[in-house]
CSV table of C-alpha atoms in Angstrom, one decimal:
chain,number,residue,atom,x,y,z
N,1,MET,CA,0.0,0.0,0.0
N,2,ASP,CA,1.3,3.4,-0.8
N,3,ALA,CA,2.2,5.7,2.0
N,4,PRO,CA,-0.3,8.5,2.8
N,5,SER,CA,0.6,11.8,1.2
N,6,VAL,CA,2.0,14.5,3.5
N,7,PRO,CA,-0.3,17.6,3.7
N,8,ARG,CA,0.9,20.8,2.2
N,9,TRP,CA,2.0,22.5,5.4
N,10,ALA,CA,3.7,25.6,4.0
N,11,ILE,CA,2.9,28.2,1.4
N,12,ARG,CA,6.0,29.7,-0.2
N,13,ALA,CA,5.5,33.2,-1.4
N,14,PRO,CA,6.2,33.6,-5.1
N,15,GLY,CA,9.2,35.5,-6.5
N,16,ALA,CA,11.6,34.7,-3.7
N,17,ASP,CA,15.3,34.2,-4.5
N,18,PRO,CA,15.8,30.4,-4.3
N,19,ALA,CA,19.2,31.0,-2.7
N,20,ALA,CA,17.7,33.1,0.1
N,21,ARG,CA,17.3,31.9,3.7
N,22,THR,CA,13.8,30.7,4.3
N,23,LEU,CA,11.7,32.5,6.9
N,24,TYR,CA,9.0,30.0,8.2
N,25,CYS,CA,6.2,32.0,9.8
N,26,LEU,CA,4.1,30.1,12.4
N,27,PRO,CA,0.7,31.8,12.9
N,28,HIS,CA,-1.0,33.1,16.0
N,29,GLY,CA,-4.1,31.4,17.6
N,30,GLY,CA,-6.9,31.3,15.0
N,31,GLY,CA,-4.5,32.7,12.4
N,32,SER,CA,-3.8,31.5,8.9
N,33,ALA,CA,-0.9,31.6,6.5
N,34,ALA,CA,-2.4,34.4,4.4
N,35,GLU,CA,-1.3,37.2,6.7
N,36,TYR,CA,2.4,36.2,6.5
N,37,VAL,CA,2.4,35.4,2.8
N,38,ARG,CA,1.6,39.1,2.3
N,39,TRP,CA,4.8,40.0,4.1
N,40,ALA,CA,6.8,38.8,1.1
N,41,ARG,CA,6.0,42.0,-0.8
N,42,ASP,CA,8.3,43.8,1.7
N,43,LEU,CA,10.7,41.1,2.7
N,44,ARG,CA,13.0,40.7,-0.3
N,45,LYS,CA,16.1,39.3,1.4
N,46,VAL,CA,14.4,36.2,2.7
N,47,ALA,CA,12.1,33.6,1.2
N,48,VAL,CA,8.8,33.8,3.1
N,49,CYS,CA,7.2,30.4,3.7
N,50,ALA,CA,4.0,30.7,5.8
N,51,VAL,CA,2.9,27.6,7.7
N,52,GLN,CA,-0.8,26.7,7.0
N,53,LEU,CA,-2.3,24.7,9.9
N,54,PRO,CA,-5.3,22.4,9.4
N,55,GLY,CA,-8.8,24.0,9.8
N,56,ARG,CA,-8.1,27.3,8.1
N,57,GLY,CA,-7.5,28.7,4.7
N,58,SER,CA,-6.7,26.1,2.0
N,59,ARG,CA,-7.1,23.4,4.7
N,60,LEU,CA,-10.4,24.5,6.1
N,61,ALA,CA,-12.0,21.0,5.7
N,62,GLU,CA,-9.3,19.4,7.9
N,63,PRO,CA,-9.8,19.1,11.7
N,64,PRO,CA,-7.4,21.4,13.6
N,65,HIS,CA,-5.0,20.0,16.1
N,66,THR,CA,-5.8,20.4,19.8
N,67,SER,CA,-2.6,19.5,21.6
N,68,MET,CA,1.0,20.8,21.3
N,69,ALA,CA,2.5,17.3,21.1
N,70,GLU,CA,0.2,16.3,18.2
N,71,LEU,CA,0.9,19.6,16.4
N,72,VAL,CA,4.7,19.4,16.8
N,73,ARG,CA,4.8,15.7,15.7
N,74,THR,CA,2.9,16.4,12.5
N,75,LEU,CA,4.9,19.6,11.8
N,76,LEU,CA,8.1,17.6,12.2
N,77,ALA,CA,6.9,15.1,9.6
N,78,GLY,CA,5.2,17.6,7.3
N,79,LEU,CA,7.8,20.4,6.9
N,80,ASP,CA,10.8,20.1,4.7
N,81,LEU,CA,13.2,22.2,6.8
N,82,THR,CA,16.2,22.5,4.6
N,83,PRO,CA,18.9,24.8,6.0
N,84,PRO,CA,19.4,27.6,6.2
N,85,TYR,CA,16.1,28.7,7.7
N,86,VAL,CA,14.7,30.8,10.5
N,87,PHE,CA,11.4,30.5,12.5
N,88,PHE,CA,9.2,33.5,13.1
N,89,GLY,CA,6.3,32.8,15.5
N,90,HIS,CA,3.7,35.2,16.8
N,91,SER,CA,1.8,34.5,20.0
N,92,LEU,CA,0.9,30.8,19.9
N,93,GLY,CA,3.3,30.6,16.9
N,94,ALA,CA,6.2,31.6,19.2
N,95,LEU,CA,5.5,28.7,21.5
N,96,VAL,CA,5.1,26.3,18.6
N,97,ALA,CA,8.4,27.5,17.1
N,98,TYR,CA,10.2,26.9,20.5
N,99,GLU,CA,8.7,23.4,20.9
N,100,LEU,CA,9.4,22.5,17.3
N,101,THR,CA,13.0,23.5,17.7
N,102,GLN,CA,13.3,21.4,20.8
N,103,ALA,CA,11.8,18.4,18.9
N,104,LEU,CA,14.2,19.0,16.0
N,105,ARG,CA,17.2,18.9,18.4
N,106,GLU,CA,15.9,15.6,19.9
N,107,ALA,CA,15.5,14.2,16.4
N,108,GLU,CA,19.1,15.3,15.6
N,109,ARG,CA,17.9,17.3,12.7
N,110,PRO,CA,19.3,20.7,11.5
N,111,LEU,CA,18.1,23.6,13.7
N,112,PRO,CA,16.9,27.0,12.6
N,113,GLU,CA,19.6,29.8,12.3
N,114,ARG,CA,17.4,31.9,14.7
N,115,LEU,CA,14.1,32.1,16.5
N,116,ILE,CA,12.2,35.3,16.1
N,117,LEU,CA,9.5,35.1,18.9
N,118,SER,CA,6.7,37.6,19.1
N,119,SER,CA,4.1,38.5,21.9
N,120,TYR,CA,4.3,35.3,24.0
N,121,PRO,CA,5.7,34.9,27.5
N,122,ALA,CA,8.7,32.6,28.0
N,123,PRO,CA,7.2,29.1,28.5
N,124,HIS,CA,8.7,28.4,31.9
N,125,LEU,CA,6.9,31.3,33.6
N,126,PRO,CA,3.9,30.6,35.8
N,127,ARG,CA,0.7,31.6,34.1
N,128,GLU,CA,-2.9,32.1,35.0
N,129,ARG,CA,-4.9,29.0,34.2
N,130,THR,CA,-7.9,29.7,31.9
N,131,LEU,CA,-10.5,27.6,30.2
N,132,LEU,CA,-11.5,29.9,27.3
N,133,HIS,CA,-11.6,26.9,24.9
N,134,ARG,CA,-14.7,25.6,26.8
N,135,LEU,CA,-16.8,28.8,26.3
N,136,PRO,CA,-19.6,28.9,23.7
N,137,ASP,CA,-18.6,30.3,20.3
N,138,ASP,CA,-19.7,33.9,20.7
N,139,GLU,CA,-18.4,34.2,24.3
N,140,LEU,CA,-15.0,32.7,23.2
N,141,LEU,CA,-14.6,35.1,20.3
N,142,THR,CA,-15.7,38.1,22.4
N,143,GLU,CA,-13.3,37.3,25.2
N,144,VAL,CA,-10.3,36.7,22.8
N,145,ALA,CA,-11.1,40.0,21.0
N,146,ARG,CA,-11.3,41.8,24.4
N,147,MET,CA,-7.9,40.4,25.5
N,148,HIS,CA,-5.9,40.6,22.3
N,149,GLY,CA,-8.0,42.1,19.4
N,150,GLY,CA,-7.2,40.7,16.0
N,151,ILE,CA,-10.7,39.4,15.1
N,152,PRO,CA,-12.2,41.4,12.2
N,153,ASP,CA,-15.6,43.1,12.7
N,154,GLU,CA,-17.0,41.2,9.7
N,155,VAL,CA,-16.5,37.9,11.6
N,156,PHE,CA,-18.8,39.1,14.4
N,157,ALA,CA,-21.3,40.3,11.9
N,158,ASN,CA,-21.7,36.9,10.1
N,159,ALA,CA,-22.9,33.8,11.9
N,160,GLU,CA,-21.1,31.4,9.5
N,161,LEU,CA,-17.8,33.3,9.8
N,162,ARG,CA,-18.2,33.3,13.6
N,163,ARG,CA,-18.7,29.5,13.6
N,164,LEU,CA,-15.6,28.9,11.4
N,165,ALA,CA,-13.4,31.3,13.4
N,166,ALA,CA,-14.5,29.7,16.6
N,167,VAL,CA,-13.4,26.2,15.5
N,168,CYS,CA,-9.8,27.3,15.0
N,169,VAL,CA,-9.7,29.7,18.0
N,170,ARG,CA,-11.1,27.0,20.3
N,171,ALA,CA,-8.6,24.4,19.1
N,172,ASP,CA,-5.6,26.8,19.4
N,173,TYR,CA,-6.6,28.0,22.9
N,174,ARG,CA,-7.0,24.4,23.9
N,175,ILE,CA,-3.3,23.9,22.9
N,176,VAL,CA,-2.3,26.9,25.0
N,177,GLU,CA,-4.4,26.1,28.0
N,178,THR,CA,-3.4,22.4,28.2
N,179,TYR,CA,0.3,23.1,27.5
N,180,SER,CA,2.7,22.1,30.2
N,181,TRP,CA,6.4,23.2,29.8
N,182,GLN,CA,9.0,20.4,30.3
N,183,PRO,CA,12.4,21.6,31.5
N,184,ARG,CA,15.1,21.0,28.9
N,185,PRO,CA,18.5,22.5,28.2
N,186,PRO,CA,18.7,25.9,26.5
N,187,LEU,CA,18.8,25.8,22.8
N,188,PRO,CA,22.0,26.6,20.9
N,189,VAL,CA,20.0,29.0,18.7
N,190,PRO,CA,20.0,32.8,18.9
N,191,ILE,CA,16.7,34.4,19.8
N,192,THR,CA,15.1,37.7,18.9
N,193,VAL,CA,12.1,38.7,20.9
N,194,LEU,CA,9.5,41.3,19.7
N,195,GLY,CA,6.4,42.7,21.3
N,196,GLY,CA,3.9,45.6,21.5
N,197,GLN,CA,4.3,48.2,24.2
N,198,GLN,CA,0.6,48.2,25.0
N,199,ASP,CA,0.2,44.4,24.9
N,200,VAL,CA,-0.8,42.3,27.9
N,201,VAL,CA,2.4,40.4,27.5
N,202,SER,CA,5.0,42.4,29.5
N,203,THR,CA,8.6,43.3,28.6
N,204,GLU,CA,9.7,41.2,31.6
N,205,GLN,CA,7.8,38.2,30.3
N,206,LEU,CA,9.4,38.6,26.9
N,207,ALA,CA,12.9,39.1,28.3
N,208,ALA,CA,12.7,35.8,30.2
N,209,TRP,CA,13.1,34.0,26.8
N,210,ALA,CA,16.8,34.6,27.5
N,211,GLU,CA,16.8,31.5,29.7
N,212,HIS,CA,16.0,29.3,26.7
N,213,THR,CA,19.1,30.0,24.6
N,214,THR,CA,22.9,29.6,25.1
N,215,GLU,CA,23.4,32.4,22.6
N,216,GLN,CA,23.6,35.6,24.6
N,217,PRO,CA,22.6,38.4,24.6
N,218,VAL,CA,19.1,38.0,23.3
N,219,GLN,CA,17.9,40.7,21.0
N,220,GLN,CA,14.7,42.4,22.2
N,221,ARG,CA,12.6,45.1,20.6
N,222,SER,CA,9.3,46.6,21.4
N,223,PHE,CA,7.0,48.7,19.2
N,224,PRO,CA,4.0,51.0,19.8
N,225,GLY,CA,0.8,49.0,19.7
N,226,GLY,CA,-1.0,46.0,21.2
N,227,HIS,CA,-0.9,42.3,20.7
N,228,PHE,CA,-1.0,42.7,16.9
N,229,TYR,CA,1.5,45.7,16.8
N,230,PHE,CA,2.7,44.6,13.4
N,231,ARG,CA,-0.6,45.5,11.8
N,232,GLU,CA,-0.4,49.0,13.1
N,233,ARG,CA,1.5,52.1,12.1
N,234,GLN,CA,4.9,50.5,12.8
N,235,ARG,CA,4.4,47.8,10.2
N,236,ALA,CA,7.3,48.8,8.0
N,237,ALA,CA,9.7,49.1,11.0
N,238,VAL,CA,8.6,45.7,12.3
N,239,LEU,CA,9.2,44.0,9.0
N,240,ARG,CA,12.7,45.7,8.7
N,241,THR,CA,13.5,44.3,12.1
N,242,VAL,CA,12.2,40.8,11.2
N,243,GLU,CA,14.2,40.8,8.0
N,244,ALA,CA,17.4,42.0,9.7
N,245,ALA,CA,17.1,39.3,12.3
N,246,ALA,CA,16.4,36.6,9.7
N,247,CYS,CA,19.4,37.5,7.6
């Protein structure tokens, strides 16, 4: 019997230099690859490759993952991570980037040249236990929008869009809310940490990522704005920072 085909996990933006370093973008909770594919118009020195998780975008018909272990295991099998490459992860994507890099080390596979981690506290820090993933759809989306923003008004205005959005948001919040950090040695990978000055994730929580790398000092940069600071007026500056770190 033939082996099952591996899902198309990553969407490579067209027009990139094939010799350029690949920037794999891992999306935030409820997010899709589309946002990061658009970055390729401004990031010309790297090859943007946006990771498309099940349950959204071109993979809408597939059930989303609901545990970190399951997600990392399938990413490890599904992504062709040919060096040199860099991970960028925003919010949940930052945690996934970290766990995936740990799994790559355990599998003795080539590691990313750098982790660019955005708007997520260092994983070893204590955190408030929440159960947002158990809320009804409308309450879930309302609470996530209150905390972080990022959910377009048109989603709230349309019952079907709310239903579809809630499926992914619920699955991703279940990953976050059931995640348990396991102590492991720091990674031999440089880390750049980015965040918004008005975000609920504090500068101190971001700085604590320094405990997870042997490559010191950790680069840290904050921008005006909230959890989705890179969608705001500093977008160009953010993308210049991402490109410089990736190169």
